[in-house]
Amino acid sequence: MILFIADLHLCSEEPAITAGFLRFLAGQAREAQALYILGDLFEAWIGDDDPEPLHREIALAIKDLVDSGVPCYFIHGNRDFLVGKRFARLSGMTLLPEEKVLDLYGRRILILHGDTLCTDDAGYQAFRRKVHQPWLQRLFLTLPLFIRKRVAAKMRAGSKAANSSKSVAIMDVNQQAVIDALTRHQVQWMIHGHTHRPAIHPLDANGQQAFRCVLGAWHTQGSTIKVTPEDVELIPFDF
């Protein structure tokens, strides 16, 4: 089986989620053939040089999983898009591009974080294009750590304020963007996170039935998608 998770938003202020993730890595993740983390593993990321103890704790726990024989793959989210090669080496994770097609048990599955599908949120998409410019990221990462922390805190506060005034529909995926992505990659399956609305949605794409599988966020319980030769299951579980 292959396991997928997303949107843990790990931070020192939420120790229960961290404890739940550590138990997951030491338990059911060990039974998988691979683990894919589809973004927003962390609530915020201001650079691999951040000495936050939680980051090292999580990296070593993932490395322990990888060393046990379960490879771990990571797609950046909108909260942790600056996770870099240094953290990847420490954790043993393999960094993937923002869209990746997997061949799993005869199914071709497109995996991504999911924020690029929310095209109705024009303000967010404009912001995303800006902060994903490589030169701006390089510039940000050269700033002293205390300045980066201030900038990140200000950005999170601004995002929270902006989202409070947006409709639920605007912050969900655009159906045509989903169909376009499935068509572009010629696949009938998609797995993503970001929207925090766990479900498996049937739809039509490429002239046949397709499925969009959405992971839940780790707020009060865990969420994983399990892919086996027989099925694709969305599974909530207690921490």
CSV table of C-alpha atoms in Angstrom, one decimal:
chain,number,residue,atom,x,y,z
A,1,MET,CA,0.0,0.0,0.0
A,2,ILE,CA,1.0,3.6,-0.6
A,3,LEU,CA,0.0,6.3,1.9
A,4,PHE,CA,-0.6,10.0,1.3
A,5,ILE,CA,-1.0,12.8,3.9
A,6,ALA,CA,-1.1,16.6,3.8
A,7,ASP,CA,-1.9,19.7,5.8
A,8,LEU,CA,-0.5,18.8,9.2
A,9,HIS,CA,0.5,22.4,9.8
A,10,LEU,CA,3.0,21.3,12.5
A,11,CYS,CA,4.1,24.0,14.9
A,12,SER,CA,5.3,24.1,18.5
A,13,GLU,CA,1.9,25.6,19.6
A,14,GLU,CA,0.1,22.3,18.7
A,15,PRO,CA,1.9,19.5,20.5
A,16,ALA,CA,-1.0,17.0,20.1
A,17,ILE,CA,-0.7,17.1,16.3
A,18,THR,CA,3.0,16.6,16.5
A,19,ALA,CA,2.6,13.7,18.9
A,20,GLY,CA,0.0,12.2,16.5
A,21,PHE,CA,2.3,12.5,13.6
A,22,LEU,CA,5.2,10.9,15.4
A,23,ARG,CA,2.9,8.0,16.4
A,24,PHE,CA,1.8,7.7,12.7
A,25,LEU,CA,5.5,7.6,11.5
A,26,ALA,CA,6.3,4.9,14.1
A,27,GLY,CA,3.2,2.9,13.5
A,28,GLN,CA,1.0,2.6,10.4
A,29,ALA,CA,3.5,4.4,8.1
A,30,ARG,CA,5.9,1.5,8.7
A,31,GLU,CA,3.5,-0.8,6.9
A,32,ALA,CA,3.5,1.3,3.7
A,33,GLN,CA,5.6,0.8,0.6
A,34,ALA,CA,6.0,4.6,0.4
A,35,LEU,CA,4.7,7.8,2.1
A,36,TYR,CA,3.9,10.9,0.2
A,37,ILE,CA,3.4,14.3,2.0
A,38,LEU,CA,1.5,16.7,-0.2
A,39,GLY,CA,2.4,20.0,1.4
A,40,ASP,CA,1.8,22.1,4.5
A,41,LEU,CA,3.7,19.6,6.7
A,42,PHE,CA,4.6,22.7,8.7
A,43,GLU,CA,2.5,25.8,9.5
A,44,ALA,CA,5.3,28.0,8.4
A,45,TRP,CA,8.8,27.7,7.0
A,46,ILE,CA,11.3,30.6,6.9
A,47,GLY,CA,14.3,28.6,5.8
A,48,ASP,CA,16.2,25.4,6.5
A,49,ASP,CA,18.6,27.3,8.8
A,50,ASP,CA,15.8,28.0,11.3
A,51,PRO,CA,17.0,26.4,14.6
A,52,GLU,CA,13.4,25.6,15.8
A,53,PRO,CA,13.8,22.3,17.7
A,54,LEU,CA,10.6,20.9,16.3
A,55,HIS,CA,12.0,20.9,12.8
A,56,ARG,CA,14.9,18.7,13.7
A,57,GLU,CA,12.7,16.4,15.7
A,58,ILE,CA,10.4,15.9,12.7
A,59,ALA,CA,13.3,15.5,10.3
A,60,LEU,CA,14.9,12.7,12.4
A,61,ALA,CA,11.5,10.9,12.8
A,62,ILE,CA,11.0,10.9,9.0
A,63,LYS,CA,14.6,9.8,8.5
A,64,ASP,CA,14.0,6.9,10.9
A,65,LEU,CA,11.0,5.9,8.7
A,66,VAL,CA,13.1,6.2,5.5
A,67,ASP,CA,15.9,4.2,7.1
A,68,SER,CA,13.4,1.4,8.0
A,69,GLY,CA,12.8,1.0,4.3
A,70,VAL,CA,9.8,3.3,3.6
A,71,PRO,CA,10.8,6.1,1.1
A,72,CYS,CA,9.2,9.5,1.8
A,73,TYR,CA,8.3,12.0,-0.9
A,74,PHE,CA,7.4,15.7,-0.4
A,75,ILE,CA,5.5,18.2,-2.5
A,76,HIS,CA,5.7,21.8,-1.2
A,77,GLY,CA,2.5,23.5,0.1
A,78,ASN,CA,1.6,27.1,0.4
A,79,ARG,CA,2.9,27.3,4.0
A,80,ASP,CA,6.2,25.4,3.5
A,81,PHE,CA,7.2,26.2,0.0
A,82,LEU,CA,10.7,27.2,1.2
A,83,VAL,CA,11.6,23.7,2.5
A,84,GLY,CA,14.9,23.1,0.8
A,85,LYS,CA,17.6,20.6,0.1
A,86,ARG,CA,19.2,20.9,3.5
A,87,PHE,CA,16.0,19.7,5.3
A,88,ALA,CA,15.5,17.1,2.6
A,89,ARG,CA,18.9,15.6,3.3
A,90,LEU,CA,18.4,15.6,7.1
A,91,SER,CA,15.0,14.0,6.8
A,92,GLY,CA,15.8,11.6,3.9
A,93,MET,CA,12.8,12.9,1.9
A,94,THR,CA,12.8,13.3,-1.8
A,95,LEU,CA,11.5,16.6,-3.1
A,96,LEU,CA,9.1,16.4,-6.0
A,97,PRO,CA,7.8,19.0,-8.5
A,98,GLU,CA,4.5,20.7,-7.8
A,99,GLU,CA,2.7,18.2,-10.0
A,100,LYS,CA,3.7,14.6,-10.3
A,101,VAL,CA,2.1,11.6,-12.0
A,102,LEU,CA,2.5,8.2,-10.2
A,103,ASP,CA,1.8,4.8,-11.7
A,104,LEU,CA,0.3,2.8,-8.8
A,105,TYR,CA,-1.1,-0.7,-9.2
A,106,GLY,CA,-2.3,0.1,-12.7
A,107,ARG,CA,-3.7,3.6,-11.9
A,108,ARG,CA,-2.1,6.8,-13.1
A,109,ILE,CA,-2.6,9.3,-10.3
A,110,LEU,CA,-1.8,13.0,-10.4
A,111,ILE,CA,-0.6,14.3,-7.0
A,112,LEU,CA,-0.2,18.0,-6.0
A,113,HIS,CA,-0.8,20.2,-3.0
A,114,GLY,CA,-4.0,21.7,-4.5
A,115,ASP,CA,-3.6,25.4,-4.1
A,116,THR,CA,-3.0,25.9,-7.9
A,117,LEU,CA,-6.6,24.5,-8.5
A,118,CYS,CA,-8.2,27.3,-6.5
A,119,THR,CA,-8.2,29.7,-9.5
A,120,ASP,CA,-11.3,31.6,-8.4
A,121,ASP,CA,-9.2,33.2,-5.6
A,122,ALA,CA,-7.5,35.7,-7.8
A,123,GLY,CA,-5.9,37.5,-4.9
A,124,TYR,CA,-4.2,34.4,-3.6
A,125,GLN,CA,-3.0,33.3,-7.1
A,126,ALA,CA,-1.4,36.7,-7.7
A,127,PHE,CA,0.3,36.4,-4.3
A,128,ARG,CA,1.5,32.9,-5.1
A,129,ARG,CA,3.0,33.9,-8.4
A,130,LYS,CA,4.9,36.6,-6.6
A,131,VAL,CA,6.4,34.6,-3.7
A,132,HIS,CA,7.3,31.7,-6.1
A,133,GLN,CA,9.7,33.9,-8.0
A,134,PRO,CA,13.1,32.3,-7.4
A,135,TRP,CA,14.9,35.7,-7.1
A,136,LEU,CA,12.5,36.8,-4.4
A,137,GLN,CA,12.9,33.6,-2.5
A,138,ARG,CA,16.7,33.8,-2.7
A,139,LEU,CA,16.5,37.4,-1.4
A,140,PHE,CA,14.2,36.5,1.5
A,141,LEU,CA,16.5,33.7,2.5
A,142,THR,CA,19.5,36.0,2.8
A,143,LEU,CA,17.7,38.2,5.4
A,144,PRO,CA,18.5,37.7,9.1
A,145,LEU,CA,16.4,35.1,10.8
A,146,PHE,CA,14.6,37.6,13.1
A,147,ILE,CA,13.5,39.7,10.1
A,148,ARG,CA,12.2,36.6,8.3
A,149,LYS,CA,10.2,35.7,11.4
A,150,ARG,CA,8.6,39.1,11.4
A,151,VAL,CA,7.8,39.0,7.7
A,152,ALA,CA,6.3,35.5,8.0
A,153,ALA,CA,4.2,36.5,11.0
A,154,LYS,CA,2.9,39.6,9.1
A,155,MET,CA,2.1,37.5,6.1
A,156,ARG,CA,0.2,34.9,8.1
A,157,ALA,CA,-1.8,37.6,9.8
A,158,GLY,CA,-2.6,39.2,6.5
A,159,SER,CA,-3.6,35.8,5.0
A,160,LYS,CA,-5.9,35.1,8.0
A,161,ALA,CA,-7.6,38.5,7.7
A,162,ALA,CA,-8.0,38.1,3.9
A,163,ASN,CA,-9.5,34.6,4.2
A,164,SER,CA,-12.0,35.7,6.8
A,165,SER,CA,-13.7,37.9,4.2
A,166,LYS,CA,-13.7,35.3,1.3
A,167,SER,CA,-16.6,33.0,0.5
A,168,VAL,CA,-16.2,29.3,1.0
A,169,ALA,CA,-16.7,28.7,-2.7
A,170,ILE,CA,-13.8,31.0,-3.7
A,171,MET,CA,-11.4,29.1,-1.5
A,172,ASP,CA,-12.3,25.7,-2.9
A,173,VAL,CA,-11.0,24.3,-6.2
A,174,ASN,CA,-12.3,25.4,-9.5
A,175,GLN,CA,-13.9,22.4,-11.3
A,176,GLN,CA,-12.6,23.5,-14.7
A,177,ALA,CA,-9.1,23.8,-13.3
A,178,VAL,CA,-9.4,20.2,-12.0
A,179,ILE,CA,-10.5,18.9,-15.4
A,180,ASP,CA,-7.8,20.9,-17.1
A,181,ALA,CA,-5.1,19.3,-14.9
A,182,LEU,CA,-6.5,15.8,-15.4
A,183,THR,CA,-6.6,16.4,-19.2
A,184,ARG,CA,-3.1,17.9,-19.3
A,185,HIS,CA,-1.7,14.8,-17.7
A,186,GLN,CA,-4.1,12.3,-19.3
A,187,VAL,CA,-5.1,10.8,-15.9
A,188,GLN,CA,-8.3,9.8,-14.3
A,189,TRP,CA,-7.2,10.1,-10.7
A,190,MET,CA,-6.0,13.0,-8.6
A,191,ILE,CA,-5.0,13.3,-4.9
A,192,HIS,CA,-4.5,16.7,-3.3
A,193,GLY,CA,-4.8,18.6,0.0
A,194,HIS,CA,-4.9,22.3,0.8
A,195,THR,CA,-8.7,22.8,1.0
A,196,HIS,CA,-9.1,20.9,4.2
A,197,ARG,CA,-12.3,19.3,2.8
A,198,PRO,CA,-11.7,15.5,2.8
A,199,ALA,CA,-13.8,13.6,0.3
A,200,ILE,CA,-13.6,11.5,-2.9
A,201,HIS,CA,-15.4,13.3,-5.7
A,202,PRO,CA,-16.3,11.5,-8.9
A,203,LEU,CA,-16.3,13.6,-12.1
A,204,ASP,CA,-15.9,13.3,-15.9
A,205,ALA,CA,-12.6,14.0,-17.6
A,206,ASN,CA,-11.0,12.8,-20.8
A,207,GLY,CA,-14.3,11.3,-21.8
A,208,GLN,CA,-14.6,8.9,-18.9
A,209,GLN,CA,-15.2,8.8,-15.1
A,210,ALA,CA,-12.4,10.3,-13.0
A,211,PHE,CA,-11.9,10.8,-9.2
A,212,ARG,CA,-10.6,13.7,-7.2
A,213,CYS,CA,-9.4,12.6,-3.7
A,214,VAL,CA,-9.0,15.3,-1.1
A,215,LEU,CA,-7.0,14.8,2.1
A,216,GLY,CA,-8.2,16.2,5.4
A,217,ALA,CA,-6.2,18.6,7.6
A,218,TRP,CA,-4.8,17.3,10.9
A,219,HIS,CA,-6.8,19.4,13.3
A,220,THR,CA,-8.4,17.0,15.8
A,221,GLN,CA,-7.7,13.8,14.0
A,222,GLY,CA,-5.3,12.4,11.3
A,223,SER,CA,-6.2,11.9,7.7
A,224,THR,CA,-4.6,9.6,5.1
A,225,ILE,CA,-5.4,8.2,1.7
A,226,LYS,CA,-4.4,4.6,1.2
A,227,VAL,CA,-3.9,3.3,-2.3
A,228,THR,CA,-3.8,-0.5,-2.7
A,229,PRO,CA,-4.2,-2.8,-5.8
A,230,GLU,CA,-7.9,-3.1,-4.9
A,231,ASP,CA,-9.0,0.4,-3.8
A,232,VAL,CA,-8.3,4.1,-3.0
A,233,GLU,CA,-9.5,4.9,0.5
A,234,LEU,CA,-9.8,8.1,2.5
A,235,ILE,CA,-9.2,7.2,6.1
A,236,PRO,CA,-9.6,9.5,9.2
A,237,PHE,CA,-8.0,8.2,12.4
A,238,ASP,CA,-7.5,9.4,16.0
A,239,PHE,CA,-4.2,10.8,17.0
